[in-house]
mmCIF file of C-alpha atoms in Angstrom:
data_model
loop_
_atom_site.group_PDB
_atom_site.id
_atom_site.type_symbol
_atom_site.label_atom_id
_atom_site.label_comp_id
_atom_site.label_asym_id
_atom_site.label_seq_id
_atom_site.Cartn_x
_atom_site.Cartn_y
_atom_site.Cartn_z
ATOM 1 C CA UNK A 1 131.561 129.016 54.430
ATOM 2 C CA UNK A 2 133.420 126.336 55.429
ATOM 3 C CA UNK A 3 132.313 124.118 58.729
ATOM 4 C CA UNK A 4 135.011 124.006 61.308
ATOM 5 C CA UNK A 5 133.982 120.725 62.261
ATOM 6 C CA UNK A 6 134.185 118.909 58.898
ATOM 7 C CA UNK A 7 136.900 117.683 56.846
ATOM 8 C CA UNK A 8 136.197 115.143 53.916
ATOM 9 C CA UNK A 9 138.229 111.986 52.929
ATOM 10 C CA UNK A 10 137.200 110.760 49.499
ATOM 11 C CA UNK A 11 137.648 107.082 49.241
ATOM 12 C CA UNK A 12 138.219 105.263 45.892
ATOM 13 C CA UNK A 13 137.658 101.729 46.363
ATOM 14 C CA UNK A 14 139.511 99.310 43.535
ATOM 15 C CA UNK A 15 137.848 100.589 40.561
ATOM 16 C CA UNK A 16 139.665 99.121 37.203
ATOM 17 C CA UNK A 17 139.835 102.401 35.437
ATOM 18 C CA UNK A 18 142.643 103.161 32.538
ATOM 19 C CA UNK A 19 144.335 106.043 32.186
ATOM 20 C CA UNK A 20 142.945 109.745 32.203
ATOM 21 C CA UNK A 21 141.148 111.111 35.362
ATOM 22 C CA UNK A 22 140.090 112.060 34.948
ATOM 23 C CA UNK A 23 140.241 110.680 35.836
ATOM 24 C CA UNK A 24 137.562 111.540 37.226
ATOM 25 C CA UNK A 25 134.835 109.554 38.180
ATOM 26 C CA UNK A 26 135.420 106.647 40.356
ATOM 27 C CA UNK A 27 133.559 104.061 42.876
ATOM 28 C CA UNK A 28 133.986 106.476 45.774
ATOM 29 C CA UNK A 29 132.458 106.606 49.025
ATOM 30 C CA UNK A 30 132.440 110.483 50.424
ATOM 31 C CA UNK A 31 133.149 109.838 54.690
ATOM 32 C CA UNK A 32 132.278 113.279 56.354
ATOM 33 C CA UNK A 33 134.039 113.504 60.111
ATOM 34 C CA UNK A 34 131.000 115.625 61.089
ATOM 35 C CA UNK A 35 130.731 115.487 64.777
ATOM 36 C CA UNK A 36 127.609 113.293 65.848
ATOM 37 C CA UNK A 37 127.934 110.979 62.392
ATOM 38 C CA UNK A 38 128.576 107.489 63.259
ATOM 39 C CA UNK A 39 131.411 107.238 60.594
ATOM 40 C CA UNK A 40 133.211 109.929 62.316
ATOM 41 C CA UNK A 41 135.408 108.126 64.487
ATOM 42 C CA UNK A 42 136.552 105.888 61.885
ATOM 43 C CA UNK A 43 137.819 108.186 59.168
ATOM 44 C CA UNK A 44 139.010 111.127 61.608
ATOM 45 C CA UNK A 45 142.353 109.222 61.606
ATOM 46 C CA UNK A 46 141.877 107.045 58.565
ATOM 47 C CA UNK A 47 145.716 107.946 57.477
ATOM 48 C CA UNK A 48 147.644 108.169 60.785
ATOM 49 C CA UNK A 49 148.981 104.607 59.569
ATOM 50 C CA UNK A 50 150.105 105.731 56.385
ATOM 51 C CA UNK A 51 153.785 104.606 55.773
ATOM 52 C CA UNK A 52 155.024 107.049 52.915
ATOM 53 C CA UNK A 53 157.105 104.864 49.855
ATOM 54 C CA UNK A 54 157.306 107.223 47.020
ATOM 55 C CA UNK A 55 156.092 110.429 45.745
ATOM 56 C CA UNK A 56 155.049 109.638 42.346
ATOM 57 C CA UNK A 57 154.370 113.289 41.097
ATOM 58 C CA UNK A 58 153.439 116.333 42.670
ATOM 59 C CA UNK A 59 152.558 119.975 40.581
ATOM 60 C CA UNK A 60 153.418 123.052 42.659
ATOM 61 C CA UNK A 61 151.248 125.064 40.146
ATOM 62 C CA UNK A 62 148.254 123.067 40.701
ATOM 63 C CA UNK A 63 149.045 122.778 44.605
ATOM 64 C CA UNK A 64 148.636 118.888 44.761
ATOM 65 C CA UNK A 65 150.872 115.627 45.371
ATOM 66 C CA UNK A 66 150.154 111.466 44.659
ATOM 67 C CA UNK A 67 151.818 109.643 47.306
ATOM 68 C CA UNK A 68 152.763 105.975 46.999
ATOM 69 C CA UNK A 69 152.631 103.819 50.389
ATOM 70 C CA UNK A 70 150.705 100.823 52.537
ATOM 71 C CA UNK A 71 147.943 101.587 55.048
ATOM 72 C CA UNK A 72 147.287 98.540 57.212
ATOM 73 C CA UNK A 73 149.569 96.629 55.386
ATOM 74 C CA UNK A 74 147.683 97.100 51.832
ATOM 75 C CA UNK A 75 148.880 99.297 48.904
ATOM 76 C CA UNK A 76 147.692 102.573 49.103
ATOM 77 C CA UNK A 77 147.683 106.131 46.922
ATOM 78 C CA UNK A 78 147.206 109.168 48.396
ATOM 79 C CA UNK A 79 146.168 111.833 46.682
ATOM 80 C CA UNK A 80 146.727 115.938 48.377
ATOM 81 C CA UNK A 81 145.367 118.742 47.226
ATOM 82 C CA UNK A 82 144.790 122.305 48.263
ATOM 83 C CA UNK A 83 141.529 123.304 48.266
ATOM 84 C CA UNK A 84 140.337 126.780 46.675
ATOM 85 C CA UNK A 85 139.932 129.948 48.698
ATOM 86 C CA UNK A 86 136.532 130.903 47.980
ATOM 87 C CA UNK A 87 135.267 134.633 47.674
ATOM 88 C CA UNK A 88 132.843 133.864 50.536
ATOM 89 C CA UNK A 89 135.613 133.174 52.999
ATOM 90 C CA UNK A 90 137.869 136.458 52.405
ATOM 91 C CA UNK A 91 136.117 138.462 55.529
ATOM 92 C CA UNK A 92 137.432 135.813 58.126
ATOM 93 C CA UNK A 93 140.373 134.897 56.403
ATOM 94 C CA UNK A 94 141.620 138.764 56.547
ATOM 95 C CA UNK A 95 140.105 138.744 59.640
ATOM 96 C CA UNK A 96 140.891 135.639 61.469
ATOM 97 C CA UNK A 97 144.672 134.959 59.463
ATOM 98 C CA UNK A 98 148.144 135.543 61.367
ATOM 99 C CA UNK A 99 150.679 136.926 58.943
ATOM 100 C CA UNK A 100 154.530 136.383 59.441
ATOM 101 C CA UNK A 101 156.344 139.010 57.703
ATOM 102 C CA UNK A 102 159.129 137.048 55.417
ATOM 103 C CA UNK A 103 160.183 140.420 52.870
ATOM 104 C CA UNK A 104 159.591 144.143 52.849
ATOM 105 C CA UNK A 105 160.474 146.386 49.842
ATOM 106 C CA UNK A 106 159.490 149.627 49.708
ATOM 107 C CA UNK A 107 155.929 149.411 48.995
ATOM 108 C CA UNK A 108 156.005 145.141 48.273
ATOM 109 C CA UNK A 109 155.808 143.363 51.258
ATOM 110 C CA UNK A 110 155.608 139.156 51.239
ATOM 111 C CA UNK A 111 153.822 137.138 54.230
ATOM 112 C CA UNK A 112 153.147 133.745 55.583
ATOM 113 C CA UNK A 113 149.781 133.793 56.035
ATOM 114 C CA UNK A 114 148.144 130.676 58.814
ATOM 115 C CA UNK A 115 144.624 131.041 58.007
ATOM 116 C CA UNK A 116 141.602 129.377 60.860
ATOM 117 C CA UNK A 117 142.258 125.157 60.375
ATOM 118 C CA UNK A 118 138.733 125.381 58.784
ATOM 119 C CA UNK A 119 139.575 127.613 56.178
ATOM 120 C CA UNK A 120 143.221 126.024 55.162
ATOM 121 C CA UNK A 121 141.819 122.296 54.583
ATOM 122 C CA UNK A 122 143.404 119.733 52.225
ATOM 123 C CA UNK A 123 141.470 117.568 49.586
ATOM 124 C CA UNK A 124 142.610 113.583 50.085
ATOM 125 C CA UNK A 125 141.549 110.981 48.173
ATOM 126 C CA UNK A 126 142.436 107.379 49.195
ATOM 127 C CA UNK A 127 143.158 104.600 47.047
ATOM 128 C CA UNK A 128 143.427 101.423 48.740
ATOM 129 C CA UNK A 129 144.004 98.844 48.093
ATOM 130 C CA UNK A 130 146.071 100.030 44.877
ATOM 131 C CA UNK A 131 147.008 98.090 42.231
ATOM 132 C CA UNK A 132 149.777 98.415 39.898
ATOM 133 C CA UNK A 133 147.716 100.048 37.293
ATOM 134 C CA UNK A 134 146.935 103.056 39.776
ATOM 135 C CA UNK A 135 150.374 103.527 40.744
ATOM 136 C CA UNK A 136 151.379 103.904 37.126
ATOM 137 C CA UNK A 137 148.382 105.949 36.761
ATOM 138 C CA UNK A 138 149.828 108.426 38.890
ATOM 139 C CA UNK A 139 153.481 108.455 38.073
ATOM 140 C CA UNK A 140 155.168 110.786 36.556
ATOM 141 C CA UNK A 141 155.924 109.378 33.310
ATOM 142 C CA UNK A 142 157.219 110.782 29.353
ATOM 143 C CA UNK A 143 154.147 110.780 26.965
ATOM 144 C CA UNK A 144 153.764 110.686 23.633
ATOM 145 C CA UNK A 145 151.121 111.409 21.114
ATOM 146 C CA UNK A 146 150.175 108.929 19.036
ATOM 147 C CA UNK A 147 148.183 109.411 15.958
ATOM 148 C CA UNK A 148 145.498 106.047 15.704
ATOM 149 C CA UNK A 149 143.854 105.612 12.155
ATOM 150 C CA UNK A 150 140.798 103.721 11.661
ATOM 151 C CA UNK A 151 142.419 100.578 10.644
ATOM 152 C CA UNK A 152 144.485 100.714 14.046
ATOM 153 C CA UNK A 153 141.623 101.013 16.770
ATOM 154 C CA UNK A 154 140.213 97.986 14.918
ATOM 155 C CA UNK A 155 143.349 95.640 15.046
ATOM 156 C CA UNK A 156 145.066 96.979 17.780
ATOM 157 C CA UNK A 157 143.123 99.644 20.199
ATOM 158 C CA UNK A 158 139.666 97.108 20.684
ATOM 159 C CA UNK A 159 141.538 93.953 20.945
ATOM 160 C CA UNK A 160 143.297 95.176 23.962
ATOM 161 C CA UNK A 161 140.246 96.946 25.401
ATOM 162 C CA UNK A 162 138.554 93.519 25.460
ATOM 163 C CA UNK A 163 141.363 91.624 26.319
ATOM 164 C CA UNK A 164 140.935 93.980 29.369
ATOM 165 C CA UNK A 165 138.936 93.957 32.742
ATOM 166 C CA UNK A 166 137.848 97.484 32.403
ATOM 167 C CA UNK A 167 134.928 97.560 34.789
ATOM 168 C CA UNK A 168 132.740 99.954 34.531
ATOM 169 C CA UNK A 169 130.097 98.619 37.122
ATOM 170 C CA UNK A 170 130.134 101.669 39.020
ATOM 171 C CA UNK A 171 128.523 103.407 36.002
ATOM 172 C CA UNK A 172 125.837 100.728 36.183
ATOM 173 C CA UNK A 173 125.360 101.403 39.734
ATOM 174 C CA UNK A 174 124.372 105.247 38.731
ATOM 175 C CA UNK A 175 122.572 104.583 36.789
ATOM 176 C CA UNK A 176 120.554 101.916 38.600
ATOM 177 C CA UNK A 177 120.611 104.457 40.838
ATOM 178 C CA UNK A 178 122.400 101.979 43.487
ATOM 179 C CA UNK A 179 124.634 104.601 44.277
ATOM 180 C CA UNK A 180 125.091 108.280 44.111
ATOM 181 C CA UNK A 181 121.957 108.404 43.361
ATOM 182 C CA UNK A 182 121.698 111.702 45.853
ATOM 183 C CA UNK A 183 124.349 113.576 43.402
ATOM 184 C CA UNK A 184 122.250 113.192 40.030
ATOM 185 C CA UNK A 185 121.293 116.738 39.108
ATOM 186 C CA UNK A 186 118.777 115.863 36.190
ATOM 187 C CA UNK A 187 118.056 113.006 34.103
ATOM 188 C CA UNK A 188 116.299 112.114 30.786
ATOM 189 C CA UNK A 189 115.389 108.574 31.366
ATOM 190 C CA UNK A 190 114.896 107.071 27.485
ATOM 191 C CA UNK A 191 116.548 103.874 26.672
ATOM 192 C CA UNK A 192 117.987 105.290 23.345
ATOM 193 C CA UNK A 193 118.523 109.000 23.708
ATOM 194 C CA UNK A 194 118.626 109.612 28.046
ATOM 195 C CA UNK A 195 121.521 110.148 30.285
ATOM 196 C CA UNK A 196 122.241 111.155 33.735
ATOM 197 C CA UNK A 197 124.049 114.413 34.565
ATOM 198 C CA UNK A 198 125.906 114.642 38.128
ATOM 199 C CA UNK A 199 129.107 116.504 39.081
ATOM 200 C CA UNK A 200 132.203 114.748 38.659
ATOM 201 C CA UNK A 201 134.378 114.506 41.616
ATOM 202 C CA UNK A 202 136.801 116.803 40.968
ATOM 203 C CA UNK A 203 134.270 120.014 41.565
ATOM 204 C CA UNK A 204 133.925 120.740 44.758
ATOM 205 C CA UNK A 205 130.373 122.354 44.306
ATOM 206 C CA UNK A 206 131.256 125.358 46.053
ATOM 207 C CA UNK A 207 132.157 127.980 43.271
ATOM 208 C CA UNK A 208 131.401 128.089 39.540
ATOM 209 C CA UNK A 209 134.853 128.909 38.350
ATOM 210 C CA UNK A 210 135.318 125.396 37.653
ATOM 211 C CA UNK A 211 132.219 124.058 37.546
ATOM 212 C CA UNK A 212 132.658 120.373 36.342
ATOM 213 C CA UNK A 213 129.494 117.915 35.498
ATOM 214 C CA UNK A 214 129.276 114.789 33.657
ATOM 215 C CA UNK A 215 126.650 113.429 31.524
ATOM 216 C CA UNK A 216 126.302 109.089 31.278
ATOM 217 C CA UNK A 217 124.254 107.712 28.826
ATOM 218 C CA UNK A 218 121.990 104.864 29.384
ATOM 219 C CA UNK A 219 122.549 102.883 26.511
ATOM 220 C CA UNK A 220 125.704 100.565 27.398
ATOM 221 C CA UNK A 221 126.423 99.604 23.798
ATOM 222 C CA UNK A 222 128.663 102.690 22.859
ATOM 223 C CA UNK A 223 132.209 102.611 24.436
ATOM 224 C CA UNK A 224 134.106 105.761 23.038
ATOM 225 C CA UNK A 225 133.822 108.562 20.169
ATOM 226 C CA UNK A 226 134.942 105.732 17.836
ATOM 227 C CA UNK A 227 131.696 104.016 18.164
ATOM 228 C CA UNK A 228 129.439 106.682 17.217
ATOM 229 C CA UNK A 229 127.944 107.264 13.938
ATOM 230 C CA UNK A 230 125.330 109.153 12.077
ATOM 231 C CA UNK A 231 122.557 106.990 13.856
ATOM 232 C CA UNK A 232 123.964 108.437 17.281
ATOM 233 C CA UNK A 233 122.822 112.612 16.840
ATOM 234 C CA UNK A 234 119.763 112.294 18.434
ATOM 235 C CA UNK A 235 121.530 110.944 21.582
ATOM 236 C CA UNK A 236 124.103 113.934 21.214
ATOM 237 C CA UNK A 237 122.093 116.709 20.458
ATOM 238 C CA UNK A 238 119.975 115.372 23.649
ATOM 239 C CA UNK A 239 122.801 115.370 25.766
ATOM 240 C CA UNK A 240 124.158 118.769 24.566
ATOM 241 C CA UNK A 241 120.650 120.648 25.235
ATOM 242 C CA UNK A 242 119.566 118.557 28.102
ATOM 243 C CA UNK A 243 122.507 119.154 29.862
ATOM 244 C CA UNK A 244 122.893 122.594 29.088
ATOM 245 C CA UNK A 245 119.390 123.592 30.506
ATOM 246 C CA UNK A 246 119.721 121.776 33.087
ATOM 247 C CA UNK A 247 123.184 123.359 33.987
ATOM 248 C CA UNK A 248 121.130 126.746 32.980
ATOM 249 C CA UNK A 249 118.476 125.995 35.496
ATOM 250 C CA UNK A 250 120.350 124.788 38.788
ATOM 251 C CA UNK A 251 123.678 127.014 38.550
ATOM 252 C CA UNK A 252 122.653 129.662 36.261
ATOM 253 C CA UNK A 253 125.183 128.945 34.153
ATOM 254 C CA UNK A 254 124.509 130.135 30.265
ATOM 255 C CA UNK A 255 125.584 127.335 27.755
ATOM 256 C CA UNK A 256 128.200 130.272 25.536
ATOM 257 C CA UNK A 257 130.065 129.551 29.085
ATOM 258 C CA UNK A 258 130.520 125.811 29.152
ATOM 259 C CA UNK A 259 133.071 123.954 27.544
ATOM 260 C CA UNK A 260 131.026 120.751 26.081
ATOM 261 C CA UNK A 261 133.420 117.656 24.643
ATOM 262 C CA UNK A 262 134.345 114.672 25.304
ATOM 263 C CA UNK A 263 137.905 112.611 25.833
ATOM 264 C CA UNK A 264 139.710 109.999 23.240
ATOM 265 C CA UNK A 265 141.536 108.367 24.680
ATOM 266 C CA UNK A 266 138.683 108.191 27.516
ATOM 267 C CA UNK A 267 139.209 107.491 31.153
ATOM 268 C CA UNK A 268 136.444 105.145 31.408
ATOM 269 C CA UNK A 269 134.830 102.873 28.118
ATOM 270 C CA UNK A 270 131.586 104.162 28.476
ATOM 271 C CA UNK A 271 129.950 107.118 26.757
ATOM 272 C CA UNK A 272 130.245 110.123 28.811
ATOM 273 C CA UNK A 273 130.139 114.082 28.467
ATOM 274 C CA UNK A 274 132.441 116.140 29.956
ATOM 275 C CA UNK A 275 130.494 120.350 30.768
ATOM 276 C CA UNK A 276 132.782 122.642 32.308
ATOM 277 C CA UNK A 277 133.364 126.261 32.983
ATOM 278 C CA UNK A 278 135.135 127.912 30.335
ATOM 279 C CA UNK A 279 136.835 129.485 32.854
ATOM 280 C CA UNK A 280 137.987 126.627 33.884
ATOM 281 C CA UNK A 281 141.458 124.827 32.416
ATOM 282 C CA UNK A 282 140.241 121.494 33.401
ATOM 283 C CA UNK A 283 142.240 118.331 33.288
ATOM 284 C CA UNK A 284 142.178 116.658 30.023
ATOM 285 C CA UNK A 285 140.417 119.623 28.005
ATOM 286 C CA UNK A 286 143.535 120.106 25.835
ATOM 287 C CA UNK A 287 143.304 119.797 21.945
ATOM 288 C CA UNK A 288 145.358 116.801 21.315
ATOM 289 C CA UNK A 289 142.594 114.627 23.602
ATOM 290 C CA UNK A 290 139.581 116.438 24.029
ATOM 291 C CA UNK A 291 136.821 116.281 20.650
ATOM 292 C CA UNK A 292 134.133 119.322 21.584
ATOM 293 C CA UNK A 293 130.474 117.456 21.255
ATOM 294 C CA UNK A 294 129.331 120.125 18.372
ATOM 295 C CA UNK A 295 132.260 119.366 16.543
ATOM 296 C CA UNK A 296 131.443 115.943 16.603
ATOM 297 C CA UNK A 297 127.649 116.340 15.620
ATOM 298 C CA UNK A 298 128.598 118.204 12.565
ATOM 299 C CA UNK A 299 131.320 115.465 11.638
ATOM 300 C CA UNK A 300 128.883 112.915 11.794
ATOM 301 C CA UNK A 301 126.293 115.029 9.663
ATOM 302 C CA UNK A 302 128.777 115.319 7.438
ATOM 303 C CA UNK A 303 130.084 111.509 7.353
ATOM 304 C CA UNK A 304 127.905 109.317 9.215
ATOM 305 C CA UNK A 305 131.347 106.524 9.518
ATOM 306 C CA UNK A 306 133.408 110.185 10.803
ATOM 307 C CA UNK A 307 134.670 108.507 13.699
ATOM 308 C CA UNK A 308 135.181 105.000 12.191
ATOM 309 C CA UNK A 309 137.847 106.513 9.527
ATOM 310 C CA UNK A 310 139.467 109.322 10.769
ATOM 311 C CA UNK A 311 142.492 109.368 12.436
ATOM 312 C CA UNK A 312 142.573 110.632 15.689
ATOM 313 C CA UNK A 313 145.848 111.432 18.247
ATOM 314 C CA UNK A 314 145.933 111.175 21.485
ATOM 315 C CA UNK A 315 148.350 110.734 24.646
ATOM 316 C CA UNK A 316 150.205 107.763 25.956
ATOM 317 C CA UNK A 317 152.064 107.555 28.652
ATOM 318 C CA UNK A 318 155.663 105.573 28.221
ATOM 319 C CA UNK A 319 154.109 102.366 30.777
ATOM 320 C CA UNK A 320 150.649 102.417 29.375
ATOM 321 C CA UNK A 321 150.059 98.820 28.161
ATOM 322 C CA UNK A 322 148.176 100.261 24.933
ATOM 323 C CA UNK A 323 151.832 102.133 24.271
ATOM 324 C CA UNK A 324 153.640 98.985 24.512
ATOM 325 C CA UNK A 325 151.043 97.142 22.262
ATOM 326 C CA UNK A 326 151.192 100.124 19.318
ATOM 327 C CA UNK A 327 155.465 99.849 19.942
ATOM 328 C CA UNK A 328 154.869 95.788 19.354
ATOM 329 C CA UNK A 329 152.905 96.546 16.001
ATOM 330 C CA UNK A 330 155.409 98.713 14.620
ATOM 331 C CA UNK A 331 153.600 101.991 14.772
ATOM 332 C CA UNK A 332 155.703 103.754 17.224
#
């Protein structure tokens, strides 16, 4: 049940991150309102300065909205989102819940329910300050899918990755264990074959519908499925049992319900896993960019340079630098 006292503000602080969301993992800082915490005070009205430029997108089927504006004079993102209504909440929400009647038909009626403040709360996540490169993130924008053969990540894909500041030093703070350390659910610590596994931001924690972890490895020498060869299943299979017992063990979830893959293009150029609820249509878990992991262990059994041949598609967005680099090269 939700606590009456507490909201949450998720704060992303300049993180360097390219496109996906994943889009998901970020150098956040959680600040919990809680009465009698010391941070309280200063994130209770964290947005009261917000000066609203631009909605960027908003979905009304996934209940959310990215707002473009300046908080204390810096670029800011704001991020909305309805949270779920969780099973354990239905008692006081009938209970508790004034309903406005709006139609009645026969036996169809429609209401405007206004729920207890503690049970209607919305998700924000800050960004500030922005840069550019988040407020394109976030825009709507037309994408296309482009299909990258071998020969292209080579002379076009890696050159602009590491013409790039991609930082990724909030992975290396996980896994230094200089932050979030708190969140890590299970870890194999080997230098070749280990990872960490620790839910990724976008799971609330507080159902399994749409249960959402991530596994990092520890080796920081593979950036993306195109990097992996035959050399690399040990690490895989690890990951793929590892994390499912250990999903097994603290949720009770059974691994013929997790959806196990990971993302090209990726959000982040750092090998991660992506285990979710097969329940669950996360973000990103379409065919044209997610690659499921035992797909790619049997590819690389098969071929041990899979991933260093094959051509793989994946989504651009029309501003995404890497589109306008593919466009310069003639393959668009």
């Amino acid at each position: 049940m939700a606590d009456s006292g507490k909201r949450k503000i998720e704060v992303a602080v300049g993180d360097n991150e390219t496109e996906g969301h994943e889009e998901t993992l970020k150098c956040r800082k959680v600040i919990s309102n809680e009465p009698g915490e010391s941070n309280g005070s200063a994130s209770e009205f964290l947005l009261s300065g917000f000066e609203t430029k631009a909605v960027l997108r908003d979905s009304a089927r996934e209940k959310n909205i990215f707002i473009h504006g300046k908080m204390a004079d810096k670029e800011t993102v704001v991020i909305l989102e309805k949270t779920p209504i969780r099973e354990e909440s239905l008692s006081e929400l009938f209970k508790n819940s004034r309903l406005k009647l709006e139609i009645k038909n026969d036996i169809y009626s429609t209401y405007q329910l206004q729920p207890p403040p503690h049970l209607n709360e919305i998700k924000a996540t800050v960004v500030c300050p922005a840069t550019e490169k988040h407020v394109k993130k976030y825009l709507r924008q037309e994408t296309f899918l482009l299909e990258e053969t071998g020969e292209d990540y080579r002379s076009i894909t890696l050159p602009f990755i590491q013409s790039q500041s991609f930082s990724v030093q909030w992975v290396y703070n996980i896994l230094e264990k200089k932050a979030e350390a708190d969140r890590i659910i299970y870890e194999d610590p080997d230098p070749k074959v280990g990872f960490v596994l620790l839910p990724d931001f976008k799971w609330d924690q507080k159902q399994l519908d749409d249960l959402y972890l991530i596994a990092i490895i520890h080796r920081r020498d593979i950036k993306s499925l195109r990097d992996l060869t035959s050399e690399h299943i040990p690490l895989l299979c690890n990951i793929r049992k590892g994390g499912e017992d250990a999903i097994q063990k603290r949720y009770d979830v059974p691994a013929n319900k997790l959806r196990v893959y990971l993302h090209y293009q990726p959000s982040y150029y750092h090998l991660h896993v992506h285990f979710t609820s097969l329940s669950y249509d996360a973000p990103g878990c379409g065919v044209e960019k997610a690659h499921l992991l035992s797909d790619v262990i049997q590819n690389l059994q098969a071929d041990p340079q899979y991933y260093h041949s094959r051509s793989l598609c994946f989504p651009l967005r029309a501003e995404d630098s890497l589109h306008g680099k593919f466009k310069a090269a003639g393959r668009l």
